[in-house]
Amino acid sequence: MQLLGERFFWPAVELPTKPHRFWTWMGQFGLWQPFIAIIAVLYCVGPFAVLYHDNLNFSAAKTVSPNNQAVMGMRVLNAHFGEGKATPVTIYVQSNQRVDNEKALLQLDNLTTKLQSMPGVASVTSLTQPNGQPMTEYYVNTQLNQMNVTLKGATDQLSQLETELKSNRSELNQVKLNATATKIDSLVTRANKLNSDTSTVRSQVSQIAGRATVSQQSSASAKVKRYQRLLALISTQLQTVASNMRALGNQASTAGTETASVQTSVSGYASQISAIQSSLKKTTSSLTGLIKSYNNVYSYLSALQTSDAAKVYYITPEQLTSMQFQQSLLSNTSGDYKTTQLQVYLKSSATSSNNAATLKKLKSEVNTQLQGTSLSTAQIAYTGQPVVQDTVEQAIKAHIGTLLFTIGVILFLVIAIVSGSVLQPIYWLLTYGLAILGGVQVAQLTSHFMSGDPTFNWQVPLIAFVPLLIVGVSQLLQLAISYRFKETNLLDWVLPGVTSLGQSIRHVIFTILVFCLVLFTANFAPLTQAGLIILIATVIFNIILPIIVTAVGKLTVTLPSKRPHLRRHAK
């Protein structure tokens, strides 16, 4: 439309050229009081440009409608499980060796525990902590606790055995056995004496019985017969007594023999008991020393269990083959068991500006923790929405300055060559930059007021950059061409040149307005925000450009006349 001008409207007619009223007013204001005009522009637009700050977000959720099902689901997930639950950071660790061994698992668990303690990290899941919490049975302190319980039970059993041995040793008293043997010896002596007395009585009874028989034969008298009957009765009784005494003697002899045998057995048993008692004493002493050693070991292991040194991951060969660990292995490692993953859930959502610093510390901590370990040569990769957003952010911040500087230099060279001037293109480009910065800030405030979101998506400046560049280049090149081919001096050219340039502004504004309306109708937030920036920046640029051009043009002529040493810089 700028190239065709009025011929854009068919059929083409020759219309009289009229000065652009608004640009004429702005140009006259700049010529009237240049310093006041420049100060007014800086006062109105300068604060927005100076106070501009990078307030971009890199979230993909910001580019779609808030009523989108994915966005609504993410909000519900964040409300119930934390801001960073929906967008975790995944760390892949690829080793040259299998990671299903004690050394690699120890390093992975140390890394997991360290990342969990970092600020900005809500939780971490890994091969050793699949639920985000340490599995206590795989730690030394828990294993020491089980060992201490077993050791305590064994020590108690040994103490009980020691008590029983002492009791048995006290029951096996040799003094009592010796006293018993002495009593048995006395009994044997008495039994032998009884046996001798029994033999004597039996002999005397036999003699009395013989004498009673003789006396019975020689007596004839009745008195004698009576005594004879008594003696016969006595003889019979004495024979019975003798028979009983013989039986008693035999029993006494048998008892003496058995008593002697028992005495021999008791004497031998006493010597055996003495040997057993000596052995029990030695065993009890050894057992006491063993119990003391066990108690010392128990005390040491109990102290070690409560220390930080025992909070170490150690998985036994039996636990490596358990169903629980095999399930974690299947979920968190690759098919060849050489690659594993750690899921890091941040406290903030992916749109938070704090994630960049958290991710930087996260990467530094991973490298530090794996140095000097069996996983020091492992390859580390990061993925996830926060990582993608941080990568885009770092790329933009790293290259945007270079890009803008390069475009600015190229644009300056083009305008300087076309205009044949060096100083004036600098003023024009500064005005252009001031208008863009002010337009972005005003558009941001407007968007915040209308939508409640104080940020712009990172795609917005990139979308708005090309149309703004086209508008700026087209207008500045026209101004440069008019400046180069002016037929009068700078002071006489300033107002007519600006007025003639204003003739095409109506077409520019119309084109930009149509373009922005198209962007506004798109159901895509970055396009809407970009259209807002383009419209406001274009309006600001077309307001302040005639003021700056005329004001600076006049100062370029008037200041050297007052200060001759500035004359060489006038062009």
Coordinates of N, CA, C and O in Angstrom, one line a residue, residues 409-497:
V409 N 22.9 -2.6 14.0 CA 24.1 -2.2 13.2 C 23.8 -2.2 11.7 O 24.1 -1.2 11.0
I410 N 23.1 -3.3 11.3 CA 22.8 -3.4 9.8 C 21.8 -2.3 9.4 O 22.0 -1.6 8.4
L411 N 20.8 -2.1 10.3 CA 19.8 -1.0 10.0 C 20.5 0.4 10.0 O 20.2 1.2 9.1
F412 N 21.4 0.6 10.9 CA 22.1 1.9 11.0 C 22.9 2.1 9.7 O 22.9 3.2 9.1
L413 N 23.6 1.1 9.3 CA 24.4 1.2 8.1 C 23.6 1.5 6.9 O 23.9 2.3 6.0
V414 N 22.5 0.8 6.7 CA 21.6 1.0 5.6 C 21.1 2.4 5.6 O 21.1 3.1 4.5
I415 N 20.5 2.9 6.7 CA 19.9 4.2 6.8 C 21.0 5.3 6.6 O 20.8 6.3 5.9
A416 N 22.2 5.0 7.2 CA 23.3 6.0 7.0 C 23.7 6.1 5.6 O 24.0 7.2 5.1
I417 N 23.8 5.0 4.9 CA 24.2 5.0 3.5 C 23.2 5.7 2.6 O 23.5 6.5 1.7
V418 N 21.9 5.3 2.9 CA 20.8 5.9 2.1 C 20.7 7.4 2.3 O 20.6 8.2 1.4
S419 N 20.8 7.8 3.6 CA 20.6 9.2 3.9 C 21.9 10.0 3.7 O 21.8 11.3 3.6
G420 N 23.0 9.4 3.7 CA 24.3 10.1 3.6 C 24.7 10.9 4.8 O 25.5 11.8 4.8
S421 N 24.1 10.5 6.0 CA 24.4 11.1 7.2 C 24.7 10.0 8.3 O 24.3 8.8 8.1
V422 N 25.4 10.4 9.3 CA 25.7 9.5 10.4 C 25.0 9.9 11.7 O 24.5 9.0 12.4
L423 N 24.9 11.2 12.0 CA 24.3 11.6 13.3 C 22.8 11.5 13.3 O 22.2 11.0 14.3
Q424 N 22.2 11.9 12.2 CA 20.7 11.9 12.2 C 20.1 10.4 12.3 O 19.2 10.2 13.0
P425 N 20.7 9.4 11.5 CA 20.2 8.1 11.7 C 20.3 7.5 13.1 O 19.4 6.7 13.6
I426 N 21.3 8.0 13.9 CA 21.4 7.6 15.3 C 20.2 8.1 16.1 O 19.6 7.3 16.9
Y427 N 19.8 9.4 15.9 CA 18.6 9.9 16.6 C 17.4 9.2 16.2 O 16.5 8.9 17.0
W428 N 17.2 8.9 14.9 CA 16.0 8.2 14.4 C 15.9 6.8 15.0 O 14.9 6.4 15.4
L429 N 17.1 6.1 15.0 CA 17.0 4.7 15.5 C 16.8 4.7 17.0 O 16.1 3.8 17.6
L430 N 17.3 5.7 17.8 CA 17.1 5.8 19.2 C 15.6 6.1 19.4 O 15.0 5.5 20.4
T431 N 15.0 6.9 18.6 CA 13.5 7.1 18.7 C 12.7 5.8 18.4 O 11.8 5.5 19.1
Y432 N 13.2 5.1 17.4 CA 12.6 3.8 17.1 C 12.7 2.8 18.3 O 11.7 2.2 18.6
G433 N 13.8 2.7 18.9 CA 14.0 1.8 20.0 C 13.2 2.2 21.2 O 12.6 1.4 21.9
L434 N 13.2 3.6 21.5 CA 12.4 4.1 22.6 C 10.9 3.8 22.4 O 10.2 3.4 23.3
A435 N 10.4 3.9 21.2 CA 9.0 3.6 20.9 C 8.7 2.1 21.1 O 7.6 1.7 21.6
I436 N 9.6 1.2 20.7 CA 9.3 -0.2 20.8 C 9.3 -0.6 22.3 O 8.4 -1.3 22.8
L437 N 10.3 -0.1 23.1 CA 10.4 -0.5 24.5 C 9.2 0.1 25.2 O 8.6 -0.6 26.1
G438 N 8.8 1.3 24.9 CA 7.6 1.9 25.6 C 6.4 1.1 25.2 O 5.5 0.9 26.0
G439 N 6.3 0.8 23.9 CA 5.1 0.0 23.4 C 5.0 -1.3 24.0 O 3.9 -1.8 24.4
V440 N 6.1 -2.0 24.2 CA 6.0 -3.3 24.9 C 5.5 -3.2 26.3 O 4.7 -4.0 26.8
Q441 N 6.1 -2.2 27.0 CA 5.7 -2.1 28.4 C 4.2 -1.7 28.5 O 3.5 -2.2 29.4
V442 N 3.8 -0.7 27.7 CA 2.4 -0.3 27.8 C 1.4 -1.5 27.4 O 0.4 -1.7 28.0
A443 N 1.8 -2.3 26.4 CA 1.1 -3.4 26.0 C 1.0 -4.5 27.1 O 0.0 -5.1 27.3
Q444 N 2.1 -4.6 27.8 CA 2.1 -5.6 28.9 C 1.2 -5.1 30.0 O 0.5 -5.9 30.6
L445 N 1.2 -3.8 30.3 CA 0.3 -3.3 31.4 C -1.2 -3.5 30.9 O -2.0 -3.8 31.7
T446 N -1.4 -3.2 29.7 CA -2.8 -3.4 29.1 C -3.3 -4.8 29.2 O -4.4 -5.1 29.6
S447 N -2.4 -5.7 28.8 CA -2.7 -7.1 28.8 C -2.9 -7.6 30.3 O -3.8 -8.4 30.5
H448 N -2.1 -7.1 31.2 CA -2.3 -7.5 32.6 C -3.7 -7.0 33.1 O -4.4 -7.7 33.9
F449 N -4.0 -5.8 32.7 CA -5.3 -5.2 33.2 C -6.5 -6.0 32.6 O -7.5 -6.2 33.2
M450 N -6.4 -6.5 31.3 CA -7.5 -7.1 30.6 C -7.6 -8.6 31.0 O -8.7 -9.1 31.2
S451 N -6.4 -9.3 31.1 CA -6.5 -10.7 31.3 C -6.0 -11.2 32.7 O -6.3 -12.3 33.1
G452 N -5.4 -10.3 33.5 CA -4.9 -10.6 34.8 C -3.6 -11.3 34.8 O -3.0 -11.6 35.9
D453 N -3.0 -11.6 33.6 CA -1.7 -12.2 33.5 C -0.6 -11.2 33.3 O -0.6 -10.5 32.3
P454 N 0.3 -11.0 34.2 CA 1.3 -9.9 34.1 C 2.5 -10.3 33.2 O 3.4 -9.5 33.0
T455 N 2.5 -11.4 32.6 CA 3.6 -11.9 31.7 C 3.2 -12.0 30.3 O 2.0 -12.2 30.0
F456 N 4.2 -12.0 29.4 CA 4.0 -12.3 28.0 C 4.7 -13.7 27.7 O 5.7 -14.0 28.3
N457 N 4.1 -14.4 26.8 CA 4.7 -15.6 26.4 C 6.0 -15.3 25.6 O 6.1 -14.2 24.9
W458 N 7.0 -16.2 25.7 CA 8.3 -15.9 25.0 C 8.1 -15.8 23.5 O 9.0 -15.2 22.9
Q459 N 7.1 -16.3 22.9 CA 6.9 -16.2 21.5 C 6.4 -14.8 21.1 O 6.5 -14.5 19.9
V460 N 5.9 -14.1 22.0 CA 5.2 -12.8 21.6 C 6.2 -11.8 21.0 O 6.0 -11.2 19.9
P461 N 7.4 -11.5 21.7 CA 8.4 -10.6 21.0 C 8.8 -11.1 19.7 O 9.1 -10.2 18.8
L462 N 9.0 -12.4 19.5 CA 9.5 -12.9 18.2 C 8.4 -12.7 17.1 O 8.7 -12.4 16.0
I463 N 7.1 -12.8 17.5 CA 6.1 -12.6 16.5 C 5.9 -11.1 16.2 O 5.7 -10.8 15.0
A464 N 6.0 -10.3 17.2 CA 5.9 -8.8 17.0 C 7.1 -8.2 16.3 O 7.0 -7.1 15.8
F465 N 8.2 -8.9 16.4 CA 9.5 -8.3 15.9 C 9.5 -8.0 14.4 O 9.9 -6.9 14.0
V466 N 9.0 -9.0 13.7 CA 9.1 -8.8 12.2 C 8.2 -7.7 11.7 O 8.6 -6.8 10.9
P467 N 6.9 -7.6 12.1 CA 6.1 -6.5 11.6 C 6.6 -5.1 12.1 O 6.6 -4.2 11.3
L468 N 7.1 -5.1 13.3 CA 7.7 -3.8 13.8 C 8.9 -3.4 13.0 O 9.1 -2.2 12.7
L469 N 9.7 -4.4 12.7 CA 10.9 -4.1 11.9 C 10.5 -3.6 10.5 O 11.1 -2.7 10.0
I470 N 9.5 -4.2 9.9 CA 9.1 -3.8 8.6 C 8.5 -2.3 8.7 O 8.9 -1.5 7.8
V471 N 7.7 -2.0 9.7 CA 7.2 -0.7 9.8 C 8.3 0.3 10.0 O 8.4 1.4 9.4
G472 N 9.2 0.0 10.9 CA 10.3 1.0 11.2 C 11.2 1.2 10.0 O 11.6 2.3 9.7
V473 N 11.6 0.1 9.4 CA 12.5 0.2 8.2 C 11.9 1.0 7.1 O 12.5 1.9 6.5
S474 N 10.6 0.7 6.8 CA 9.9 1.4 5.7 C 9.8 2.9 6.0 O 10.1 3.7 5.1
Q475 N 9.5 3.3 7.2 CA 9.3 4.7 7.5 C 10.7 5.4 7.6 O 10.9 6.5 7.0
L476 N 11.7 4.7 8.2 CA 13.0 5.4 8.3 C 13.7 5.5 6.9 O 14.4 6.4 6.7
L477 N 13.5 4.5 6.1 CA 14.1 4.6 4.8 C 13.4 5.7 3.9 O 14.1 6.4 3.2
Q478 N 12.1 5.9 4.1 CA 11.5 7.0 3.4 C 12.1 8.3 3.9 O 12.3 9.3 3.1
L479 N 12.2 8.4 5.2 CA 12.8 9.6 5.8 C 14.2 9.8 5.3 O 14.7 11.0 5.0
A480 N 15.0 8.7 5.2 CA 16.4 8.8 4.8 C 16.5 9.3 3.3 O 17.3 10.1 3.0
I481 N 15.6 8.7 2.5 CA 15.6 9.1 1.1 C 15.2 10.6 0.9 O 15.9 11.4 0.2
S482 N 14.2 11.0 1.7 CA 13.8 12.4 1.6 C 15.0 13.3 2.1 O 15.2 14.4 1.6
Y483 N 15.7 12.9 3.2 CA 16.8 13.7 3.7 C 17.9 13.8 2.7 O 18.6 14.8 2.5
R484 N 18.2 12.7 2.0 CA 19.3 12.6 1.0 C 19.1 13.6 -0.2 O 20.0 14.2 -0.6
F485 N 17.9 13.6 -0.6 CA 17.6 14.3 -1.8 C 16.9 15.7 -1.5 O 16.2 16.2 -2.4
K486 N 17.1 16.2 -0.4 CA 16.6 17.5 0.0 C 17.3 18.6 -0.9 O 18.5 18.5 -1.2
E487 N 16.5 19.6 -1.2 CA 17.1 20.7 -2.1 C 17.4 21.9 -1.2 O 18.0 22.9 -1.8
T488 N 17.0 21.9 0.0 CA 17.3 23.0 0.9 C 18.2 22.6 2.0 O 18.6 21.4 2.2
N489 N 18.5 23.5 2.9 CA 19.3 23.1 4.1 C 18.4 22.3 5.1 O 17.2 22.2 4.9
L490 N 19.1 21.8 6.1 CA 18.4 20.9 7.1 C 17.3 21.6 7.8 O 16.2 21.0 7.9
L491 N 17.5 22.8 8.2 CA 16.4 23.5 9.0 C 15.2 23.8 8.1 O 14.1 23.7 8.6
D492 N 15.4 24.1 6.8 CA 14.3 24.4 5.9 C 13.6 23.1 5.5 O 12.4 23.1 5.1
W493 N 14.4 22.0 5.5 CA 13.8 20.7 5.1 C 13.0 20.0 6.1 O 12.0 19.2 5.8
V494 N 13.3 20.2 7.4 CA 12.7 19.4 8.5 C 11.2 19.4 8.5 O 10.6 18.3 8.4
L495 N 10.5 20.5 8.5 CA 9.1 20.5 8.6 C 8.4 20.0 7.3 O 7.5 19.1 7.3
P496 N 8.9 20.4 6.1 CA 8.3 19.9 4.9 C 8.5 18.4 4.7 O 7.7 17.6 4.2
G497 N 9.8 18.0 5.1 CA 10.1 16.5 4.9 C 9.2 15.7 5.8 O 8.8 14.6 5.4

